[in-house]
């Protein structure tokens, strides 16, 4: 069972198969994800889209780790040591600095509607005035104090491939970087429902942070630079 996972020689072992561990872990994440949309119950049996399931996945990950329902060993992949500078571009006025009193900062889209969230939902959401389908959401979930890095989920390529495979999406890219001492995972997905989504995950100060940016596939080429700059500008601390 998942409760019997153990770490031997810094490798994953469940029936001596590391792929099976990640597969079962992602299965747990995605099995729970469709039950809610941004933290709210789905009324009257409403079907949750793949896009919404991806957005919710990080909150489920955080809740699972925080509740102690699953113990995952640290990834056995090489440690990322090179520092990538935080993105600070205003992209010709399309982005503006946003600093939140709750202890994080980001370059947010200029002129988009901004919404403060609620506990269990998103922390902050930005939505395009012209096409509300274009949106960026930030959420955070408490985790155990012993969880200090997103690499607890495993190598970035395996996590991305598992998320994509379980939602019939194409994984375009799975990237990792270290900025100001924090490890970030970034995933680029093309979903079969016509949605394109970028998803960033990191852990800092007892929380797992999820930042996702979505648009229609036909508009992604116009949003790609802006979305990557937004994700590259996020920092879950102010100093």
JSON list of C-alpha atoms in Angstrom, two decimals:
[
{"chain": "A", "resi": 1, "resn": "UNK", "atom": "CA", "xyz": [0.00, 0.00, 0.00]},
{"chain": "A", "resi": 2, "resn": "UNK", "atom": "CA", "xyz": [1.04, 3.65, -0.26]},
{"chain": "A", "resi": 3, "resn": "UNK", "atom": "CA", "xyz": [1.57, 3.81, 3.49]},
{"chain": "A", "resi": 4, "resn": "UNK", "atom": "CA", "xyz": [4.35, 1.25, 3.20]},
{"chain": "A", "resi": 5, "resn": "UNK", "atom": "CA", "xyz": [6.59, 3.28, 0.90]},
{"chain": "A", "resi": 6, "resn": "UNK", "atom": "CA", "xyz": [10.21, 3.35, 2.01]},
{"chain": "A", "resi": 7, "resn": "UNK", "atom": "CA", "xyz": [13.43, 4.92, 0.85]},
{"chain": "A", "resi": 8, "resn": "UNK", "atom": "CA", "xyz": [16.45, 2.72, 0.18]},
{"chain": "A", "resi": 9, "resn": "UNK", "atom": "CA", "xyz": [19.73, 4.11, -1.15]},
{"chain": "A", "resi": 10, "resn": "UNK", "atom": "CA", "xyz": [17.93, 7.31, -2.12]},
{"chain": "A", "resi": 11, "resn": "UNK", "atom": "CA", "xyz": [15.75, 5.57, -4.74]},
{"chain": "A", "resi": 12, "resn": "UNK", "atom": "CA", "xyz": [12.03, 5.01, -4.90]},
{"chain": "A", "resi": 13, "resn": "UNK", "atom": "CA", "xyz": [10.95, 1.47, -4.13]},
{"chain": "A", "resi": 14, "resn": "UNK", "atom": "CA", "xyz": [7.47, 0.03, -4.34]},
{"chain": "A", "resi": 15, "resn": "UNK", "atom": "CA", "xyz": [7.61, -3.49, -5.62]},
{"chain": "A", "resi": 16, "resn": "UNK", "atom": "CA", "xyz": [11.08, -2.34, -6.84]},
{"chain": "A", "resi": 17, "resn": "UNK", "atom": "CA", "xyz": [9.41, -0.11, -9.43]},
{"chain": "A", "resi": 18, "resn": "UNK", "atom": "CA", "xyz": [9.91, 3.68, -9.17]},
{"chain": "A", "resi": 19, "resn": "UNK", "atom": "CA", "xyz": [7.51, 4.35, -12.06]},
{"chain": "A", "resi": 20, "resn": "UNK", "atom": "CA", "xyz": [4.73, 2.59, -10.17]},
{"chain": "A", "resi": 21, "resn": "UNK", "atom": "CA", "xyz": [5.22, 4.90, -7.18]},
{"chain": "A", "resi": 22, "resn": "UNK", "atom": "CA", "xyz": [4.87, 8.04, -9.24]},
{"chain": "A", "resi": 23, "resn": "UNK", "atom": "CA", "xyz": [1.96, 6.55, -11.15]},
{"chain": "A", "resi": 24, "resn": "UNK", "atom": "CA", "xyz": [0.01, 5.72, -8.01]},
{"chain": "A", "resi": 25, "resn": "UNK", "atom": "CA", "xyz": [0.80, 9.09, -6.48]},
{"chain": "A", "resi": 26, "resn": "UNK", "atom": "CA", "xyz": [-0.42, 10.98, -9.54]},
{"chain": "A", "resi": 27, "resn": "UNK", "atom": "CA", "xyz": [-3.47, 8.70, -9.67]},
{"chain": "A", "resi": 28, "resn": "UNK", "atom": "CA", "xyz": [-4.31, 9.82, -6.14]},
{"chain": "A", "resi": 29, "resn": "UNK", "atom": "CA", "xyz": [-3.91, 13.47, -7.09]},
{"chain": "A", "resi": 30, "resn": "UNK", "atom": "CA", "xyz": [-6.03, 13.26, -10.21]},
{"chain": "A", "resi": 31, "resn": "UNK", "atom": "CA", "xyz": [-8.66, 11.01, -8.72]},
{"chain": "A", "resi": 32, "resn": "UNK", "atom": "CA", "xyz": [-9.41, 13.72, -6.18]},
{"chain": "A", "resi": 33, "resn": "UNK", "atom": "CA", "xyz": [-9.03, 16.72, -8.49]},
{"chain": "A", "resi": 34, "resn": "UNK", "atom": "CA", "xyz": [-12.32, 16.39, -10.41]},
{"chain": "A", "resi": 35, "resn": "UNK", "atom": "CA", "xyz": [-14.36, 16.63, -7.21]},
{"chain": "A", "resi": 36, "resn": "UNK", "atom": "CA", "xyz": [-13.88, 20.36, -6.87]},
{"chain": "A", "resi": 37, "resn": "UNK", "atom": "CA", "xyz": [-13.32, 23.46, -8.93]},
{"chain": "A", "resi": 38, "resn": "UNK", "atom": "CA", "xyz": [-10.89, 25.93, -7.37]},
{"chain": "A", "resi": 39, "resn": "UNK", "atom": "CA", "xyz": [-11.72, 24.52, -3.97]},
{"chain": "A", "resi": 40, "resn": "UNK", "atom": "CA", "xyz": [-15.52, 24.66, -4.28]},
{"chain": "A", "resi": 41, "resn": "UNK", "atom": "CA", "xyz": [-17.88, 21.69, -4.51]},
{"chain": "A", "resi": 42, "resn": "UNK", "atom": "CA", "xyz": [-19.34, 21.01, -7.92]},
{"chain": "A", "resi": 43, "resn": "UNK", "atom": "CA", "xyz": [-23.14, 21.49, -7.84]},
{"chain": "A", "resi": 44, "resn": "UNK", "atom": "CA", "xyz": [-25.65, 19.11, -9.38]},
{"chain": "A", "resi": 45, "resn": "UNK", "atom": "CA", "xyz": [-23.07, 16.69, -10.75]},
{"chain": "A", "resi": 46, "resn": "UNK", "atom": "CA", "xyz": [-21.51, 19.30, -13.05]},
{"chain": "A", "resi": 47, "resn": "UNK", "atom": "CA", "xyz": [-18.61, 17.85, -15.03]},
{"chain": "A", "resi": 48, "resn": "UNK", "atom": "CA", "xyz": [-15.22, 19.40, -14.27]},
{"chain": "A", "resi": 49, "resn": "UNK", "atom": "CA", "xyz": [-12.99, 20.08, -17.27]},
{"chain": "A", "resi": 50, "resn": "UNK", "atom": "CA", "xyz": [-9.44, 18.83, -17.66]},
{"chain": "A", "resi": 51, "resn": "UNK", "atom": "CA", "xyz": [-8.25, 22.42, -17.39]},
{"chain": "A", "resi": 52, "resn": "UNK", "atom": "CA", "xyz": [-9.92, 22.81, -13.98]},
{"chain": "A", "resi": 53, "resn": "UNK", "atom": "CA", "xyz": [-8.56, 19.47, -12.85]},
{"chain": "A", "resi": 54, "resn": "UNK", "atom": "CA", "xyz": [-5.01, 20.57, -13.61]},
{"chain": "A", "resi": 55, "resn": "UNK", "atom": "CA", "xyz": [-5.58, 23.81, -11.74]},
{"chain": "A", "resi": 56, "resn": "UNK", "atom": "CA", "xyz": [-6.80, 21.93, -8.69]},
{"chain": "A", "resi": 57, "resn": "UNK", "atom": "CA", "xyz": [-4.08, 19.26, -8.71]},
{"chain": "A", "resi": 58, "resn": "UNK", "atom": "CA", "xyz": [-1.53, 21.26, -6.71]},
{"chain": "A", "resi": 59, "resn": "UNK", "atom": "CA", "xyz": [-4.00, 21.93, -3.90]},
{"chain": "A", "resi": 60, "resn": "UNK", "atom": "CA", "xyz": [-4.72, 18.21, -3.68]},
{"chain": "A", "resi": 61, "resn": "UNK", "atom": "CA", "xyz": [-0.98, 17.50, -3.63]},
{"chain": "A", "resi": 62, "resn": "UNK", "atom": "CA", "xyz": [-0.50, 19.94, -0.78]},
{"chain": "A", "resi": 63, "resn": "UNK", "atom": "CA", "xyz": [-3.43, 18.58, 1.18]},
{"chain": "A", "resi": 64, "resn": "UNK", "atom": "CA", "xyz": [-2.21, 15.03, 0.79]},
{"chain": "A", "resi": 65, "resn": "UNK", "atom": "CA", "xyz": [1.28, 15.88, 2.00]},
{"chain": "A", "resi": 66, "resn": "UNK", "atom": "CA", "xyz": [-0.02, 18.03, 4.84]},
{"chain": "A", "resi": 67, "resn": "UNK", "atom": "CA", "xyz": [-2.41, 15.35, 6.05]},
{"chain": "A", "resi": 68, "resn": "UNK", "atom": "CA", "xyz": [0.34, 12.76, 6.11]},
{"chain": "A", "resi": 69, "resn": "UNK", "atom": "CA", "xyz": [-1.66, 10.51, 3.84]},
{"chain": "A", "resi": 70, "resn": "UNK", "atom": "CA", "xyz": [1.35, 9.77, 1.69]},
{"chain": "A", "resi": 71, "resn": "UNK", "atom": "CA", "xyz": [5.07, 9.85, 2.38]},
{"chain": "A", "resi": 72, "resn": "UNK", "atom": "CA", "xyz": [7.20, 10.48, -0.67]},
{"chain": "A", "resi": 73, "resn": "UNK", "atom": "CA", "xyz": [10.99, 10.34, -0.62]},
{"chain": "A", "resi": 74, "resn": "UNK", "atom": "CA", "xyz": [13.01, 13.14, -2.14]},
{"chain": "A", "resi": 75, "resn": "UNK", "atom": "CA", "xyz": [13.78, 12.80, -5.82]},
{"chain": "A", "resi": 76, "resn": "UNK", "atom": "CA", "xyz": [16.96, 10.98, -6.72]},
{"chain": "A", "resi": 77, "resn": "UNK", "atom": "CA", "xyz": [17.65, 13.30, -9.65]},
{"chain": "A", "resi": 78, "resn": "UNK", "atom": "CA", "xyz": [20.54, 15.73, -9.71]},
{"chain": "A", "resi": 79, "resn": "UNK", "atom": "CA", "xyz": [20.13, 18.89, -7.68]},
{"chain": "A", "resi": 80, "resn": "UNK", "atom": "CA", "xyz": [19.57, 22.11, -9.62]},
{"chain": "A", "resi": 81, "resn": "UNK", "atom": "CA", "xyz": [22.32, 24.50, -8.55]},
{"chain": "A", "resi": 82, "resn": "UNK", "atom": "CA", "xyz": [22.41, 27.20, -11.24]},
{"chain": "A", "resi": 83, "resn": "UNK", "atom": "CA", "xyz": [20.44, 30.30, -10.34]},
{"chain": "A", "resi": 84, "resn": "UNK", "atom": "CA", "xyz": [17.91, 31.69, -12.84]},
{"chain": "A", "resi": 85, "resn": "UNK", "atom": "CA", "xyz": [17.15, 35.40, -12.29]},
{"chain": "A", "resi": 86, "resn": "UNK", "atom": "CA", "xyz": [13.58, 36.36, -11.51]},
{"chain": "A", "resi": 87, "resn": "UNK", "atom": "CA", "xyz": [11.69, 37.93, -14.44]},
{"chain": "A", "resi": 88, "resn": "UNK", "atom": "CA", "xyz": [11.21, 41.67, -14.00]},
{"chain": "A", "resi": 89, "resn": "UNK", "atom": "CA", "xyz": [10.20, 42.81, -17.49]},
{"chain": "A", "resi": 90, "resn": "UNK", "atom": "CA", "xyz": [7.09, 44.95, -17.91]},
{"chain": "A", "resi": 91, "resn": "UNK", "atom": "CA", "xyz": [6.81, 43.66, -21.49]},
{"chain": "A", "resi": 92, "resn": "UNK", "atom": "CA", "xyz": [6.06, 47.08, -22.94]},
{"chain": "A", "resi": 93, "resn": "UNK", "atom": "CA", "xyz": [3.45, 47.87, -20.30]},
{"chain": "A", "resi": 94, "resn": "UNK", "atom": "CA", "xyz": [1.57, 44.57, -20.53]},
{"chain": "A", "resi": 95, "resn": "UNK", "atom": "CA", "xyz": [2.77, 43.63, -17.04]},
{"chain": "A", "resi": 96, "resn": "UNK", "atom": "CA", "xyz": [2.90, 45.54, -13.78]},
{"chain": "A", "resi": 97, "resn": "UNK", "atom": "CA", "xyz": [4.43, 44.85, -10.39]},
{"chain": "A", "resi": 98, "resn": "UNK", "atom": "CA", "xyz": [2.09, 43.34, -7.82]},
{"chain": "A", "resi": 99, "resn": "UNK", "atom": "CA", "xyz": [3.14, 42.78, -4.22]},
{"chain": "A", "resi": 100, "resn": "UNK", "atom": "CA", "xyz": [0.81, 41.07, -1.78]},
{"chain": "A", "resi": 101, "resn": "UNK", "atom": "CA", "xyz": [0.84, 41.67, 1.96]},
{"chain": "A", "resi": 102, "resn": "UNK", "atom": "CA", "xyz": [0.55, 37.91, 2.48]},
{"chain": "A", "resi": 103, "resn": "UNK", "atom": "CA", "xyz": [4.16, 37.59, 1.42]},
{"chain": "A", "resi": 104, "resn": "UNK", "atom": "CA", "xyz": [4.51, 37.11, -2.33]},
{"chain": "A", "resi": 105, "resn": "UNK", "atom": "CA", "xyz": [5.08, 39.14, -5.49]},
{"chain": "A", "resi": 106, "resn": "UNK", "atom": "CA", "xyz": [4.49, 38.80, -9.22]},
{"chain": "A", "resi": 107, "resn": "UNK", "atom": "CA", "xyz": [4.38, 40.72, -12.49]},
{"chain": "A", "resi": 108, "resn": "UNK", "atom": "CA", "xyz": [0.63, 40.70, -13.17]},
{"chain": "A", "resi": 109, "resn": "UNK", "atom": "CA", "xyz": [-1.19, 41.50, -16.43]},
{"chain": "A", "resi": 110, "resn": "UNK", "atom": "CA", "xyz": [-2.02, 45.19, -16.69]},
{"chain": "A", "resi": 111, "resn": "UNK", "atom": "CA", "xyz": [-5.69, 46.05, -17.02]},
{"chain": "A", "resi": 112, "resn": "UNK", "atom": "CA", "xyz": [-7.01, 42.59, -16.18]},
{"chain": "A", "resi": 113, "resn": "UNK", "atom": "CA", "xyz": [-9.68, 42.12, -13.54]},
{"chain": "A", "resi": 114, "resn": "UNK", "atom": "CA", "xyz": [-8.22, 41.00, -10.22]},
{"chain": "A", "resi": 115, "resn": "UNK", "atom": "CA", "xyz": [-10.08, 38.88, -7.68]},
{"chain": "A", "resi": 116, "resn": "UNK", "atom": "CA", "xyz": [-9.11, 38.02, -4.12]},
{"chain": "A", "resi": 117, "resn": "UNK", "atom": "CA", "xyz": [-9.87, 34.43, -3.25]},
{"chain": "A", "resi": 118, "resn": "UNK", "atom": "CA", "xyz": [-10.92, 32.50, -0.21]},
{"chain": "A", "resi": 119, "resn": "UNK", "atom": "CA", "xyz": [-9.29, 29.83, 1.92]},
{"chain": "A", "resi": 120, "resn": "UNK", "atom": "CA", "xyz": [-9.53, 26.55, 0.05]},
{"chain": "A", "resi": 121, "resn": "UNK", "atom": "CA", "xyz": [-9.99, 28.28, -3.30]},
{"chain": "A", "resi": 122, "resn": "UNK", "atom": "CA", "xyz": [-7.46, 30.51, -5.06]},
{"chain": "A", "resi": 123, "resn": "UNK", "atom": "CA", "xyz": [-5.45, 33.20, -3.30]},
{"chain": "A", "resi": 124, "resn": "UNK", "atom": "CA", "xyz": [-5.59, 35.56, -6.26]},
{"chain": "A", "resi": 125, "resn": "UNK", "atom": "CA", "xyz": [-7.01, 35.48, -9.77]},
{"chain": "A", "resi": 126, "resn": "UNK", "atom": "CA", "xyz": [-6.55, 37.68, -12.82]},
{"chain": "A", "resi": 127, "resn": "UNK", "atom": "CA", "xyz": [-8.99, 37.53, -15.72]},
{"chain": "A", "resi": 128, "resn": "UNK", "atom": "CA", "xyz": [-8.82, 39.19, -19.13]},
{"chain": "A", "resi": 129, "resn": "UNK", "atom": "CA", "xyz": [-11.48, 41.85, -19.68]},
{"chain": "A", "resi": 130, "resn": "UNK", "atom": "CA", "xyz": [-12.04, 40.88, -23.31]},
{"chain": "A", "resi": 131, "resn": "UNK", "atom": "CA", "xyz": [-11.92, 37.09, -23.03]},
{"chain": "A", "resi": 132, "resn": "UNK", "atom": "CA", "xyz": [-12.59, 35.80, -19.47]},
{"chain": "A", "resi": 133, "resn": "UNK", "atom": "CA", "xyz": [-11.36, 32.37, -20.59]},
{"chain": "A", "resi": 134, "resn": "UNK", "atom": "CA", "xyz": [-7.85, 33.85, -20.36]},
{"chain": "A", "resi": 135, "resn": "UNK", "atom": "CA", "xyz": [-7.02, 33.76, -16.67]},
{"chain": "A", "resi": 136, "resn": "UNK", "atom": "CA", "xyz": [-4.19, 33.30, -14.19]},
{"chain": "A", "resi": 137, "resn": "UNK", "atom": "CA", "xyz": [-4.75, 31.83, -10.74]},
{"chain": "A", "resi": 138, "resn": "UNK", "atom": "CA", "xyz": [-2.48, 31.55, -7.71]},
{"chain": "A", "resi": 139, "resn": "UNK", "atom": "CA", "xyz": [-3.25, 29.17, -4.86]},
{"chain": "A", "resi": 140, "resn": "UNK", "atom": "CA", "xyz": [-1.39, 27.86, -1.84]},
{"chain": "A", "resi": 141, "resn": "UNK", "atom": "CA", "xyz": [-1.85, 24.91, 0.50]},
{"chain": "A", "resi": 142, "resn": "UNK", "atom": "CA", "xyz": [-0.08, 24.25, 3.82]},
{"chain": "A", "resi": 143, "resn": "UNK", "atom": "CA", "xyz": [2.30, 21.30, 3.94]},
{"chain": "A", "resi": 144, "resn": "UNK", "atom": "CA", "xyz": [4.39, 19.72, 6.67]},
{"chain": "A", "resi": 145, "resn": "UNK", "atom": "CA", "xyz": [7.32, 21.77, 7.90]},
{"chain": "A", "resi": 146, "resn": "UNK", "atom": "CA", "xyz": [9.61, 18.95, 6.78]},
{"chain": "A", "resi": 147, "resn": "UNK", "atom": "CA", "xyz": [8.51, 19.46, 3.16]},
{"chain": "A", "resi": 148, "resn": "UNK", "atom": "CA", "xyz": [10.96, 22.02, 1.85]},
{"chain": "A", "resi": 149, "resn": "UNK", "atom": "CA", "xyz": [11.12, 21.48, -1.91]},
{"chain": "A", "resi": 150, "resn": "UNK", "atom": "CA", "xyz": [8.84, 20.55, -4.80]},
{"chain": "A", "resi": 151, "resn": "UNK", "atom": "CA", "xyz": [11.23, 17.75, -5.75]},
{"chain": "A", "resi": 152, "resn": "UNK", "atom": "CA", "xyz": [9.46, 15.64, -3.13]},
{"chain": "A", "resi": 153, "resn": "UNK", "atom": "CA", "xyz": [7.09, 14.80, -6.00]},
{"chain": "A", "resi": 154, "resn": "UNK", "atom": "CA", "xyz": [9.90, 13.29, -8.05]},
{"chain": "A", "resi": 155, "resn": "UNK", "atom": "CA", "xyz": [11.77, 14.33, -11.22]},
{"chain": "A", "resi": 156, "resn": "UNK", "atom": "CA", "xyz": [10.04, 17.09, -13.14]},
{"chain": "A", "resi": 157, "resn": "UNK", "atom": "CA", "xyz": [9.74, 15.05, -16.36]},
{"chain": "A", "resi": 158, "resn": "UNK", "atom": "CA", "xyz": [8.00, 12.16, -14.56]},
{"chain": "A", "resi": 159, "resn": "UNK", "atom": "CA", "xyz": [5.57, 14.45, -12.77]},
{"chain": "A", "resi": 160, "resn": "UNK", "atom": "CA", "xyz": [4.70, 16.26, -16.00]},
{"chain": "A", "resi": 161, "resn": "UNK", "atom": "CA", "xyz": [4.29, 13.08, -18.01]},
{"chain": "A", "resi": 162, "resn": "UNK", "atom": "CA", "xyz": [2.05, 11.53, -15.38]},
{"chain": "A", "resi": 163, "resn": "UNK", "atom": "CA", "xyz": [-0.17, 14.60, -15.12]},
{"chain": "A", "resi": 164, "resn": "UNK", "atom": "CA", "xyz": [-0.49, 14.79, -18.90]},
{"chain": "A", "resi": 165, "resn": "UNK", "atom": "CA", "xyz": [-1.12, 11.07, -19.35]},
{"chain": "A", "resi": 166, "resn": "UNK", "atom": "CA", "xyz": [-3.92, 10.91, -16.81]},
{"chain": "A", "resi": 167, "resn": "UNK", "atom": "CA", "xyz": [-5.76, 13.82, -18.42]},
{"chain": "A", "resi": 168, "resn": "UNK", "atom": "CA", "xyz": [-5.24, 12.92, -22.07]},
{"chain": "A", "resi": 169, "resn": "UNK", "atom": "CA", "xyz": [-3.15, 16.05, -22.61]},
{"chain": "A", "resi": 170, "resn": "UNK", "atom": "CA", "xyz": [0.08, 16.60, -24.48]},
{"chain": "A", "resi": 171, "resn": "UNK", "atom": "CA", "xyz": [3.07, 17.60, -22.38]},
{"chain": "A", "resi": 172, "resn": "UNK", "atom": "CA", "xyz": [4.85, 20.32, -24.34]},
{"chain": "A", "resi": 173, "resn": "UNK", "atom": "CA", "xyz": [7.55, 21.04, -21.76]},
{"chain": "A", "resi": 174, "resn": "UNK", "atom": "CA", "xyz": [8.60, 20.11, -18.22]},
{"chain": "A", "resi": 175, "resn": "UNK", "atom": "CA", "xyz": [11.12, 22.58, -16.85]},
{"chain": "A", "resi": 176, "resn": "UNK", "atom": "CA", "xyz": [12.87, 23.13, -13.54]},
{"chain": "A", "resi": 177, "resn": "UNK", "atom": "CA", "xyz": [14.82, 26.11, -12.30]},
{"chain": "A", "resi": 178, "resn": "UNK", "atom": "CA", "xyz": [16.18, 27.54, -9.08]},
{"chain": "A", "resi": 179, "resn": "UNK", "atom": "CA", "xyz": [15.53, 31.19, -8.33]},
{"chain": "A", "resi": 180, "resn": "UNK", "atom": "CA", "xyz": [16.62, 32.81, -5.06]},
{"chain": "A", "resi": 181, "resn": "UNK", "atom": "CA", "xyz": [17.17, 29.37, -3.57]},
{"chain": "A", "resi": 182, "resn": "UNK", "atom": "CA", "xyz": [13.68, 28.04, -4.41]},
{"chain": "A", "resi": 183, "resn": "UNK", "atom": "CA", "xyz": [13.13, 25.15, -6.84]},
{"chain": "A", "resi": 184, "resn": "UNK", "atom": "CA", "xyz": [10.32, 25.71, -9.36]},
{"chain": "A", "resi": 185, "resn": "UNK", "atom": "CA", "xyz": [8.66, 23.14, -11.64]},
{"chain": "A", "resi": 186, "resn": "UNK", "atom": "CA", "xyz": [6.96, 24.51, -14.76]},
{"chain": "A", "resi": 187, "resn": "UNK", "atom": "CA", "xyz": [4.72, 22.44, -17.03]},
{"chain": "A", "resi": 188, "resn": "UNK", "atom": "CA", "xyz": [3.31, 23.34, -20.44]},
{"chain": "A", "resi": 189, "resn": "UNK", "atom": "CA", "xyz": [0.19, 21.36, -21.43]},
{"chain": "A", "resi": 190, "resn": "UNK", "atom": "CA", "xyz": [-1.98, 21.24, -24.56]},
{"chain": "A", "resi": 191, "resn": "UNK", "atom": "CA", "xyz": [-5.33, 19.77, -23.50]},
{"chain": "A", "resi": 192, "resn": "UNK", "atom": "CA", "xyz": [-7.63, 17.95, -25.86]},
{"chain": "A", "resi": 193, "resn": "UNK", "atom": "CA", "xyz": [-10.54, 20.23, -24.94]},
{"chain": "A", "resi": 194, "resn": "UNK", "atom": "CA", "xyz": [-8.88, 23.10, -26.80]},
{"chain": "A", "resi": 195, "resn": "UNK", "atom": "CA", "xyz": [-7.21, 24.64, -23.76]},
{"chain": "A", "resi": 196, "resn": "UNK", "atom": "CA", "xyz": [-3.54, 25.47, -23.36]},
{"chain": "A", "resi": 197, "resn": "UNK", "atom": "CA", "xyz": [-2.23, 25.73, -19.82]},
{"chain": "A", "resi": 198, "resn": "UNK", "atom": "CA", "xyz": [1.00, 26.55, -18.05]},
{"chain": "A", "resi": 199, "resn": "UNK", "atom": "CA", "xyz": [1.38, 25.29, -14.49]},
{"chain": "A", "resi": 200, "resn": "UNK", "atom": "CA", "xyz": [4.07, 26.29, -11.98]},
{"chain": "A", "resi": 201, "resn": "UNK", "atom": "CA", "xyz": [4.65, 24.51, -8.66]},
{"chain": "A", "resi": 202, "resn": "UNK", "atom": "CA", "xyz": [7.00, 25.29, -5.79]},
{"chain": "A", "resi": 203, "resn": "UNK", "atom": "CA", "xyz": [7.31, 24.89, -2.02]},
{"chain": "A", "resi": 204, "resn": "UNK", "atom": "CA", "xyz": [8.29, 27.67, 0.37]},
{"chain": "A", "resi": 205, "resn": "UNK", "atom": "CA", "xyz": [7.70, 28.47, 4.04]},
{"chain": "A", "resi": 206, "resn": "UNK", "atom": "CA", "xyz": [5.38, 25.56, 4.72]},
{"chain": "A", "resi": 207, "resn": "UNK", "atom": "CA", "xyz": [3.20, 25.94, 1.63]},
{"chain": "A", "resi": 208, "resn": "UNK", "atom": "CA", "xyz": [2.97, 24.41, -1.81]},
{"chain": "A", "resi": 209, "resn": "UNK", "atom": "CA", "xyz": [2.29, 27.16, -4.33]},
{"chain": "A", "resi": 210, "resn": "UNK", "atom": "CA", "xyz": [0.45, 26.65, -7.62]},
{"chain": "A", "resi": 211, "resn": "UNK", "atom": "CA", "xyz": [0.29, 29.25, -10.37]},
{"chain": "A", "resi": 212, "resn": "UNK", "atom": "CA", "xyz": [-1.62, 28.33, -13.53]},
{"chain": "A", "resi": 213, "resn": "UNK", "atom": "CA", "xyz": [-2.26, 30.34, -16.67]},
{"chain": "A", "resi": 214, "resn": "UNK", "atom": "CA", "xyz": [-4.87, 29.21, -19.18]},
{"chain": "A", "resi": 215, "resn": "UNK", "atom": "CA", "xyz": [-6.08, 30.28, -22.59]},
{"chain": "A", "resi": 216, "resn": "UNK", "atom": "CA", "xyz": [-7.68, 28.79, -25.68]},
{"chain": "A", "resi": 217, "resn": "UNK", "atom": "CA", "xyz": [-5.25, 26.84, -27.85]},
{"chain": "A", "resi": 218, "resn": "UNK", "atom": "CA", "xyz": [-5.93, 29.13, -30.81]},
{"chain": "A", "resi": 219, "resn": "UNK", "atom": "CA", "xyz": [-4.85, 32.15, -28.70]},
{"chain": "A", "resi": 220, "resn": "UNK", "atom": "CA", "xyz": [-1.84, 30.56, -27.03]},
{"chain": "A", "resi": 221, "resn": "UNK", "atom": "CA", "xyz": [0.72, 31.93, -29.51]},
{"chain": "A", "resi": 222, "resn": "UNK", "atom": "CA", "xyz": [-0.39, 35.43, -28.51]},
{"chain": "A", "resi": 223, "resn": "UNK", "atom": "CA", "xyz": [-0.27, 34.67, -24.79]},
{"chain": "A", "resi": 224, "resn": "UNK", "atom": "CA", "xyz": [2.83, 32.47, -24.60]},
{"chain": "A", "resi": 225, "resn": "UNK", "atom": "CA", "xyz": [5.42, 35.19, -23.90]},
{"chain": "A", "resi": 226, "resn": "UNK", "atom": "CA", "xyz": [3.21, 36.99, -21.40]},
{"chain": "A", "resi": 227, "resn": "UNK", "atom": "CA", "xyz": [2.33, 33.78, -19.53]},
{"chain": "A", "resi": 228, "resn": "UNK", "atom": "CA", "xyz": [5.93, 32.58, -19.30]},
{"chain": "A", "resi": 229, "resn": "UNK", "atom": "CA", "xyz": [6.98, 36.01, -18.03]},
{"chain": "A", "resi": 230, "resn": "UNK", "atom": "CA", "xyz": [4.25, 35.95, -15.38]},
{"chain": "A", "resi": 231, "resn": "UNK", "atom": "CA", "xyz": [5.30, 32.50, -14.16]},
{"chain": "A", "resi": 232, "resn": "UNK", "atom": "CA", "xyz": [8.96, 33.50, -14.21]},
{"chain": "A", "resi": 233, "resn": "UNK", "atom": "CA", "xyz": [8.23, 36.59, -12.11]},
{"chain": "A", "resi": 234, "resn": "UNK", "atom": "CA", "xyz": [6.44, 34.83, -9.26]},
{"chain": "A", "resi": 235, "resn": "UNK", "atom": "CA", "xyz": [8.24, 34.73, -5.93]},
{"chain": "A", "resi": 236, "resn": "UNK", "atom": "CA", "xyz": [6.60, 33.39, -2.72]},
{"chain": "A", "resi": 237, "resn": "UNK", "atom": "CA", "xyz": [8.49, 35.90, -0.60]},
{"chain": "A", "resi": 238, "resn": "UNK", "atom": "CA", "xyz": [9.01, 39.66, -0.62]},
{"chain": "A", "resi": 239, "resn": "UNK", "atom": "CA", "xyz": [12.74, 39.93, 0.06]}
]
